[in-house]
Short mmCIF file of C-alpha atoms in Angstrom, two decimals:
data_model
loop_
_atom_site.label_atom_id
_atom_site.label_comp_id
_atom_site.label_asym_id
_atom_site.label_seq_id
_atom_site.Cartn_x
_atom_site.Cartn_y
_atom_site.Cartn_z
CA MET A 173 0.00 0.00 0.00
CA ALA A 174 1.45 3.35 -1.02
CA LYS A 175 2.04 5.79 1.80
CA ASN A 176 4.30 8.36 0.14
CA GLY A 177 1.62 11.03 -0.38
CA SER A 178 1.90 10.97 -4.20
CA ARG A 179 -0.71 13.12 -5.94
CA LEU A 180 -3.07 12.13 -8.72
CA LYS A 181 -3.12 14.39 -11.72
CA PRO A 182 -5.82 17.10 -11.54
CA THR A 183 -7.49 16.02 -14.75
CA PRO A 184 -8.75 12.60 -13.52
CA GLU A 185 -9.87 14.15 -10.24
CA THR A 186 -11.78 16.90 -12.00
CA GLY A 187 -13.30 14.43 -14.43
CA ALA A 188 -14.39 12.19 -11.58
CA ALA A 189 -16.10 15.12 -9.87
CA ARG A 190 -17.87 16.08 -13.04
CA SER A 191 -19.06 12.52 -13.66
CA ARG A 192 -20.16 12.16 -10.01
CA ALA A 193 -17.83 9.17 -9.60
CA LEU A 194 -16.21 10.58 -6.48
CA PRO A 195 -17.32 7.86 -4.02
CA ALA A 196 -15.54 5.15 -6.04
CA LEU A 197 -12.46 7.35 -6.38
CA VAL A 198 -12.45 8.07 -2.65
CA ARG A 199 -12.62 4.36 -1.82
CA MET A 200 -9.65 3.67 -4.09
CA LEU A 201 -7.58 6.52 -2.67
CA ALA A 202 -8.30 5.52 0.95
CA LEU A 203 -7.37 1.90 0.26
CA ASP A 204 -4.14 2.94 -1.48
CA GLY A 205 -3.23 5.48 1.17
CA GLU A 206 -3.10 8.30 -1.37
CA TRP A 207 -3.83 10.95 1.24
CA ALA A 208 -2.63 13.98 -0.74
CA SER A 209 -4.86 12.96 -3.63
CA LEU A 210 -7.71 12.34 -1.22
CA ASP A 211 -7.23 15.91 0.03
CA ALA A 212 -7.44 17.12 -3.55
CA VAL A 213 -10.67 15.18 -4.12
CA MET A 214 -12.20 16.68 -0.97
CA LEU A 215 -11.23 20.12 -2.19
CA GLU A 216 -12.76 19.37 -5.57
CA ALA A 217 -15.97 18.28 -3.84
CA ARG A 218 -16.01 21.59 -1.97
CA VAL A 219 -15.74 23.75 -5.12
CA ALA A 220 -17.44 21.57 -7.75
CA GLY A 221 -20.99 22.43 -6.70
CA LEU A 222 -21.93 18.92 -5.60
CA SER A 223 -25.22 18.51 -3.77
CA LEU A 224 -25.22 17.63 -0.09
CA PRO A 225 -26.48 14.05 -0.78
CA GLN A 226 -23.54 13.56 -3.19
CA ILE A 227 -21.07 14.89 -0.62
CA HIS A 228 -22.66 12.70 2.05
CA ASP A 229 -22.26 9.63 -0.19
CA LEU A 230 -18.60 10.55 -0.70
CA VAL A 231 -17.96 10.87 3.05
CA ARG A 232 -19.76 7.61 3.85
CA ALA A 233 -17.74 5.82 1.15
CA MET A 234 -14.55 7.08 2.79
CA CYS A 235 -15.69 6.04 6.30
CA THR A 236 -16.76 2.60 5.13
CA THR A 237 -13.41 2.05 3.43
CA LEU A 238 -11.43 3.25 6.44
CA SER A 239 -13.33 0.79 8.66
CA THR A 240 -12.02 -2.10 6.52
CA LEU A 241 -8.36 -1.25 7.18
CA SER A 242 -6.51 -3.46 9.60
CA VAL A 243 -5.59 -2.25 13.07
CA ALA A 244 -1.94 -2.02 12.05
CA GLU A 245 -2.81 0.07 9.00
CA ARG A 246 -5.00 2.39 11.06
CA VAL A 247 -2.21 2.84 13.63
CA ALA A 248 0.42 3.47 10.95
CA MET A 249 -1.73 6.06 9.20
CA ALA A 250 -3.50 7.50 12.24
CA GLU A 251 -2.50 11.10 11.53
CA GLU A 252 -3.59 10.95 7.87
CA ILE A 253 -6.87 9.23 8.77
CA GLN A 254 -7.61 11.84 11.43
CA SER A 255 -6.93 14.61 8.93
CA ALA A 256 -9.25 13.01 6.35
CA LYS A 257 -12.04 12.62 8.90
CA ARG A 258 -11.71 16.23 10.03
CA GLN A 259 -11.82 17.47 6.45
CA ALA A 260 -14.90 15.32 5.77
CA ALA A 261 -16.69 16.58 8.90
CA THR A 262 -15.88 20.18 8.00
CA LEU A 263 -17.06 19.63 4.44
CA LEU A 264 -20.43 18.38 5.69
CA CYS A 265 -20.96 21.06 8.32
CA ASP A 266 -19.96 23.91 6.02
CA ARG A 267 -22.64 22.93 3.50
CA ILE A 268 -25.45 23.30 6.06
CA SER A 269 -26.43 26.77 7.14
CA ARG A 270 -30.23 26.80 7.39
CA ALA A 271 -32.02 26.76 10.73
CA GLU A 272 -34.78 24.45 9.42
CA LEU A 273 -33.05 21.26 8.32
CA THR A 274 -34.18 18.70 5.79
CA ALA A 275 -33.88 14.97 6.53
CA ILE A 276 -30.69 14.64 4.45
CA GLU A 277 -29.15 17.64 6.23
CA GLN A 278 -29.90 16.10 9.61
CA GLU A 279 -28.39 12.80 8.48
CA ALA A 280 -25.28 14.57 7.19
CA LEU A 281 -24.82 16.42 10.49
CA LEU A 282 -25.13 13.16 12.41
CA THR A 283 -22.40 11.67 10.22
CA ALA A 284 -20.24 14.73 10.87
CA GLY A 285 -20.88 14.36 14.61
CA GLU A 286 -19.74 10.74 14.53
CA LEU A 287 -16.55 11.73 12.71
CA LEU A 288 -15.84 14.46 15.26
CA LEU A 289 -16.39 11.99 18.12
CA ASP A 290 -13.77 9.73 16.53
CA LEU A 291 -11.47 12.74 16.51
CA GLU A 292 -12.27 13.34 20.22
CA ASP A 293 -13.39 16.84 19.28
CA TYR A 294 -16.30 16.53 21.66
CA GLY A 295 -17.39 20.17 21.64
CA ALA A 296 -17.70 20.25 17.84
CA ALA A 297 -19.40 16.85 17.89
CA GLY A 298 -21.91 18.14 20.43
CA ALA A 299 -22.62 21.17 18.24
CA ALA A 300 -23.22 18.93 15.18
CA PHE A 301 -25.55 16.61 17.10
CA GLU A 302 -27.36 19.60 18.59
CA ARG A 303 -27.95 21.16 15.18
CA ALA A 304 -29.25 17.81 13.95
CA GLY A 305 -31.76 17.72 16.80
CA ASP A 306 -30.20 14.74 18.61
CA ASP A 307 -30.05 16.26 22.09
CA ARG A 308 -29.22 12.99 23.82
CA ARG A 309 -26.03 12.44 21.83
CA ALA A 310 -25.25 16.15 22.01
CA ALA A 311 -25.49 16.02 25.82
CA ASN A 312 -23.11 13.04 25.94
CA ALA A 313 -20.61 14.83 23.70
CA TYR A 314 -20.79 18.07 25.69
CA GLY A 315 -20.39 16.09 28.88
CA ALA A 316 -17.23 14.47 27.50
CA ALA A 317 -16.01 17.97 26.59
CA GLY A 318 -16.69 19.19 30.12
CA ASP A 319 -19.25 21.75 28.89
CA ILE A 320 -21.77 21.19 31.68
CA ASP A 321 -24.02 24.15 30.81
CA ARG A 322 -24.61 22.95 27.27
CA MET A 323 -25.00 19.38 28.47
CA GLU A 324 -27.71 20.43 30.92
CA ALA A 325 -29.47 22.50 28.23
CA CYS A 326 -29.56 19.51 25.89
CA LEU A 327 -30.80 17.20 28.65
CA ALA A 328 -33.57 19.66 29.48
CA ARG A 329 -34.64 19.76 25.84
CA GLU A 330 -34.49 15.98 25.65
CA ASP A 331 -36.73 15.73 28.72
CA GLY A 332 -39.12 18.21 27.13
CA GLN A 333 -39.14 16.26 23.86
CA ARG A 334 -39.77 13.02 25.73
CA SER A 335 -42.67 14.63 27.57
CA ARG A 336 -44.10 16.00 24.31
CA ARG A 337 -43.75 12.58 22.67
CA ARG A 338 -45.76 11.03 25.50
CA GLU A 339 -48.36 13.79 25.16
CA LEU A 340 -48.50 13.26 21.41
CA ARG A 341 -48.94 9.49 21.78
CA ASP A 342 -51.85 10.16 24.13
CA LEU A 343 -53.38 12.67 21.70
CA VAL A 344 -53.07 10.26 18.77
CA SER A 345 -54.64 7.47 20.81
CA ARG A 346 -57.58 9.70 21.81
CA PHE A 347 -57.93 11.01 18.25
CA GLU A 348 -58.13 7.47 16.85
CA ALA A 349 -60.59 6.38 19.55
CA LEU A 350 -62.88 9.33 18.79
CA LEU A 351 -62.72 8.59 15.07
CA ALA A 352 -63.53 4.92 15.55
CA GLY A 353 -66.44 5.82 17.83
CA GLY A 354 -67.93 8.15 15.21
CA GLN A 355 -67.12 11.34 17.14
CA ARG A 356 -65.40 12.95 14.18
CA LEU A 357 -65.96 16.59 15.11
CA ALA A 358 -64.56 16.03 18.60
CA ALA A 359 -61.54 14.34 17.01
CA LEU A 360 -60.96 17.36 14.75
CA ASP A 361 -61.30 19.74 17.69
CA LEU A 362 -58.76 17.66 19.62
CA ALA A 363 -56.28 17.76 16.73
CA ALA A 364 -56.78 21.51 16.23
CA ALA A 365 -55.91 22.10 19.89
CA ALA A 366 -52.70 20.02 19.65
CA ASP A 367 -50.07 22.77 19.78
CA LEU A 368 -47.00 20.56 19.50
CA PRO A 369 -44.19 20.85 16.92
CA GLU A 370 -44.23 17.05 16.61
CA ALA A 371 -47.96 16.94 15.78
CA ALA A 372 -47.58 17.44 12.01
CA ASP A 373 -48.75 13.88 11.22
CA LEU A 374 -51.75 14.30 13.52
CA HIS A 375 -52.68 17.54 11.80
CA SER A 376 -52.35 15.88 8.38
CA ALA A 377 -54.65 13.06 9.50
CA ALA A 378 -57.16 15.64 10.73
CA VAL A 379 -57.10 17.42 7.37
CA GLU A 380 -57.91 14.13 5.63
CA VAL A 381 -60.80 13.49 8.03
CA ASP A 382 -62.08 17.03 7.56
CA GLN A 383 -62.10 16.55 3.78
CA ARG A 384 -64.22 13.40 4.15
CA LEU A 385 -66.95 14.98 6.28
CA CYS A 386 -70.44 14.78 4.74
CA ARG A 387 -71.03 18.51 4.49
CA GLY A 388 -73.79 20.69 3.17
CA ARG A 389 -76.90 19.27 4.90
CA SER A 390 -76.97 16.24 2.62
CA VAL A 391 -75.77 12.64 2.70
CA ALA A 392 -76.05 9.76 0.22
CA LEU A 393 -76.29 6.13 1.34
CA ARG A 394 -75.80 3.07 -0.85
CA GLY A 395 -78.04 0.19 0.24
CA PRO A 396 -77.53 -3.58 0.01
CA ASP A 397 -79.03 -3.62 -3.51
CA GLY A 398 -76.53 -1.00 -4.73
CA ALA A 399 -79.11 1.76 -5.10
CA VAL A 400 -78.24 5.18 -3.68
CA THR A 401 -80.68 7.18 -1.56
CA ARG A 402 -80.03 10.78 -0.59
CA PHE A 403 -81.22 12.40 2.65
CA ALA A 404 -81.22 16.20 2.85
CA SER A 405 -82.44 18.84 5.25
CA LEU A 406 -84.56 21.83 4.18
CA PRO A 407 -84.29 24.31 2.64
CA ALA A 408 -82.78 22.25 -0.18
CA LEU A 409 -81.45 23.39 -3.54
CA LEU A 410 -81.92 21.22 -6.63
CA GLY A 411 -79.46 21.72 -9.49
CA ARG A 412 -76.25 20.67 -11.21
CA ASP A 413 -73.98 22.46 -8.75
CA GLY A 414 -72.13 20.02 -6.55
CA PHE A 415 -73.01 22.15 -3.53
CA CYS A 416 -76.75 21.59 -4.03
CA GLN A 417 -78.46 19.30 -1.53
CA ILE A 418 -80.00 17.37 -4.45
CA VAL A 419 -77.53 17.20 -7.32
CA LEU A 420 -78.98 16.61 -10.79
CA ARG A 421 -77.17 15.67 -14.00
CA ASP A 422 -79.49 16.77 -16.80
CA ALA A 423 -77.80 19.38 -19.02
CA GLY A 424 -81.05 21.37 -19.22
CA VAL A 425 -81.03 21.90 -15.45
CA SER A 426 -79.38 25.07 -14.14
CA ARG A 427 -76.59 24.93 -11.58
CA GLN A 428 -79.08 26.16 -8.99
CA HIS A 429 -82.47 25.46 -10.47
CA ALA A 430 -85.19 25.12 -7.79
CA ARG A 431 -85.53 25.32 -4.02
CA VAL A 432 -87.72 23.20 -1.74
CA LEU A 433 -88.82 24.93 1.46
CA ALA A 434 -90.45 23.82 4.70
CA GLY A 435 -93.41 25.64 6.17
CA THR A 436 -95.61 25.31 9.22
CA THR A 437 -98.17 23.21 7.36
CA GLY A 438 -96.05 21.40 4.76
CA PHE A 439 -93.67 21.96 1.89
CA SER A 440 -93.37 24.51 -0.89
CA VAL A 441 -91.22 24.92 -4.00
CA GLU A 442 -89.84 27.93 -5.85
CA ASP A 443 -87.71 28.53 -8.90
CA ALA A 444 -84.14 29.59 -7.99
CA GLY A 445 -83.57 31.81 -11.03
CA SER A 446 -83.14 28.99 -13.53
CA ARG A 447 -82.78 29.55 -17.27
CA ALA A 448 -85.42 27.03 -18.37
CA GLY A 449 -87.95 27.46 -15.55
CA THR A 450 -89.63 25.17 -13.04
CA TRP A 451 -93.12 23.69 -13.37
CA LEU A 452 -95.39 22.17 -10.73
CA CYS A 453 -98.06 19.93 -12.25
CA ARG A 454 -97.55 21.76 -15.62
CA ALA A 455 -97.86 25.24 -14.12
CA LYS A 456 -94.74 27.41 -14.40
CA LEU A 457 -93.61 28.86 -11.07
CA SER A 458 -93.21 32.57 -10.59
CA ALA A 459 -93.35 32.53 -6.78
CA PRO A 460 -93.14 29.94 -3.96
CA VAL A 461 -96.04 27.45 -4.28
CA PRO A 462 -97.21 24.90 -1.66
CA LEU A 463 -96.77 21.28 -2.71
CA PRO A 464 -99.84 19.05 -2.86
CA ALA A 465 -99.75 15.57 -1.34
CA GLN A 466 -98.16 14.25 -4.51
CA GLY A 467 -97.40 15.33 -8.03
CA GLN A 468 -94.55 16.05 -10.43
CA LEU A 469 -91.92 18.77 -10.76
CA ALA A 470 -90.42 19.64 -14.14
CA LEU A 471 -87.00 21.27 -14.17
CA GLY A 472 -86.29 22.43 -17.69
CA ALA A 473 -87.32 20.52 -20.78
CA HIS A 474 -86.33 16.97 -19.84
CA CYS A 475 -85.95 16.53 -16.06
CA ARG A 476 -89.09 15.21 -14.35
CA ILE A 477 -89.25 14.42 -10.63
CA ASP A 478 -92.22 12.81 -8.90
CA PHE A 479 -92.83 13.75 -5.28
CA VAL A 480 -94.88 12.37 -2.38
CA CYS A 481 -95.45 14.15 0.94
CA HIS A 482 -95.32 11.63 3.79
CA GLY A 483 -97.00 13.97 6.27
CA PRO A 484 -95.73 17.47 7.05
CA ALA A 485 -92.18 16.37 7.96
CA LEU A 486 -90.96 14.11 5.15
CA LEU A 487 -90.90 14.64 1.37
CA GLU A 488 -89.89 11.89 -1.07
CA LEU A 489 -88.46 12.66 -4.51
CA VAL A 490 -88.16 10.07 -7.29
CA GLY A 491 -86.65 10.74 -10.71
CA ALA A 492 -89.25 9.97 -13.40
CA VAL A 493 -87.58 10.64 -16.76
CA GLY A 494 -84.30 11.98 -18.12
CA LEU A 495 -80.78 11.46 -16.86
CA ASP A 496 -81.99 11.72 -13.26
CA ARG A 497 -84.64 9.00 -13.40
CA GLY A 498 -82.56 7.01 -10.88
CA LEU A 499 -82.88 9.77 -8.27
CA HIS A 500 -84.32 8.76 -4.90
CA ALA A 501 -84.24 11.27 -2.06
CA PHE A 502 -85.95 12.16 1.22
CA LEU A 503 -86.11 15.76 2.43
CA GLY A 504 -87.30 17.21 5.71
CA VAL A 505 -86.54 19.20 8.82
CA GLY A 506 -84.89 17.57 11.82
CA PRO A 507 -84.09 13.83 12.06
CA LEU A 508 -84.98 11.91 8.90
CA PRO A 509 -85.93 8.21 9.36
CA LEU A 510 -83.66 5.79 7.53
CA ALA A 511 -86.60 3.39 7.61
CA ALA A 512 -88.18 5.48 4.86
CA ALA A 513 -85.70 3.83 2.49
CA PHE A 514 -84.50 0.88 4.58
CA PRO A 515 -87.46 -0.55 6.58
CA ALA A 516 -85.28 -2.70 8.87
CA LEU A 517 -83.60 0.42 10.27
CA ALA A 518 -86.55 1.84 12.18
CA ALA A 519 -84.33 2.84 15.09
CA LEU A 520 -81.95 5.01 13.00
CA HIS A 521 -82.42 8.64 12.01
CA VAL A 522 -80.04 10.84 10.06
CA LEU A 523 -79.56 14.56 10.68
CA PRO A 524 -77.86 16.14 7.64
CA GLU A 525 -76.24 19.24 9.14
CA GLU A 526 -74.02 21.92 7.67
CA ARG A 527 -70.70 20.70 9.02
CA THR A 528 -71.48 16.98 8.72
CA ALA A 529 -74.30 14.45 8.75
CA ARG A 530 -75.05 12.74 12.06
CA VAL A 531 -76.91 9.50 12.81
CA ALA A 532 -78.94 8.92 15.98
CA CYS A 533 -79.82 5.34 16.89
CA THR A 534 -81.55 3.34 19.59
CA GLN A 535 -80.27 -0.09 18.49
CA PRO A 536 -76.76 -1.58 18.21
CA VAL A 537 -74.85 -0.14 15.27
CA ARG A 538 -71.37 -0.86 13.94
CA LEU A 539 -69.41 1.79 12.13
CA ALA A 540 -66.51 0.35 10.11
CA GLY A 541 -66.94 -2.85 12.13
CA GLN A 542 -66.85 -1.24 15.59
CA LEU A 543 -69.78 -0.75 17.92
CA VAL A 544 -70.64 2.92 18.40
CA GLY A 545 -72.85 4.91 20.70
CA ARG A 546 -76.27 6.45 20.21
CA SER A 547 -75.01 9.28 18.00
CA PHE A 548 -72.19 9.36 15.48
CA GLU A 549 -71.01 11.55 12.63
CA LEU A 550 -70.51 10.38 9.05
CA LEU A 551 -67.57 10.47 6.67
CA HIS A 552 -67.62 9.63 3.00
CA GLY A 553 -66.58 5.99 2.77
CA ASP A 554 -68.07 4.93 6.12
CA VAL A 555 -69.85 1.58 6.35
CA ILE A 556 -72.86 1.37 8.69
CA GLU A 557 -74.10 -2.04 9.84
CA ALA A 558 -77.35 -2.49 11.78
CA ALA A 559 -80.21 -5.01 11.87
CA GLY A 560 -78.52 -7.12 9.20
CA GLN A 561 -78.31 -4.15 6.82
CA ARG A 562 -75.10 -2.73 5.41
CA LEU A 563 -75.05 0.86 4.16
CA GLU A 564 -72.14 2.72 2.60
CA VAL A 565 -71.79 6.49 2.79
CA VAL A 566 -71.03 7.72 -0.73
#
């Protein structure tokens, strides 16, 4: 093994840097003991504009190779090895200046800290570990350096982090329990109140839950036969807009076409400023009109919807012709009985509210396979099981 410090020519070193073949070159130089050339490669890495991941790969290649040397070789070349490690640690630390570190920057600083520990430069090692956020290892390094104040500061932060991790685990456990029990709004409130730096994953999970809430005073349930029934609270808009309580597909229907209202003695309907007009039993509407016990609404030229008033509190809509002939919906004020569409579920009522739809029940119900209490909130994708029936929230 050559130990005379002979230098490689600049051209191969520069070419290796440009081709990003430095890790292989570093391994060869470390094995051959070409320390002067290794210094030149490190310098090239410093000025060649390599990314931090590339520099980190170079340093790890050097460390891996040095670990394969025999004890005798490491003793004979101790000074050169120490110099190479110090240059590598400096190269890593100098490339990181931001306060908010990425994962690769943290990993690079940890590597630098390990190199500095090998060099018994405990103060610098502690600083590298501290920047990387590893307060436990930083405290050990500062302790070895005799820097008691910094050691105590790191230990205090570590204790605080450990306490916050315990608090976060408890929050996550409570969040998941509330979700499984159907208490979705309480789970979101819990996550919103979690003021911990480590709670990013919890907040992301809460955002996903919030996006799945059945909003807008309307919910659609797919029954065992695959048919979808919509339940909506009044007042309810009918139209092509996705924010309508009853969404229609017919191209002749306006985005907000008609509005169904609740009164003290029953229901009424009015046109909502549509282009093609709304008709009740062939009479065009120009003002709110009370609904008879049953009849047909016409929205534009092709959309026809039959309706039946089941008393003053429940209105049933059924698509008759056009693209929306598969429509089936129940509208009302207050709790709407699921038994209107699913007779076996007489003990379940749905309350489609603005923030989400809620189900009240007086019989055992499973939500996503877990028993829930007498009231639970719905997310798109939920599966409700009760009285041998299985409903999916769509």
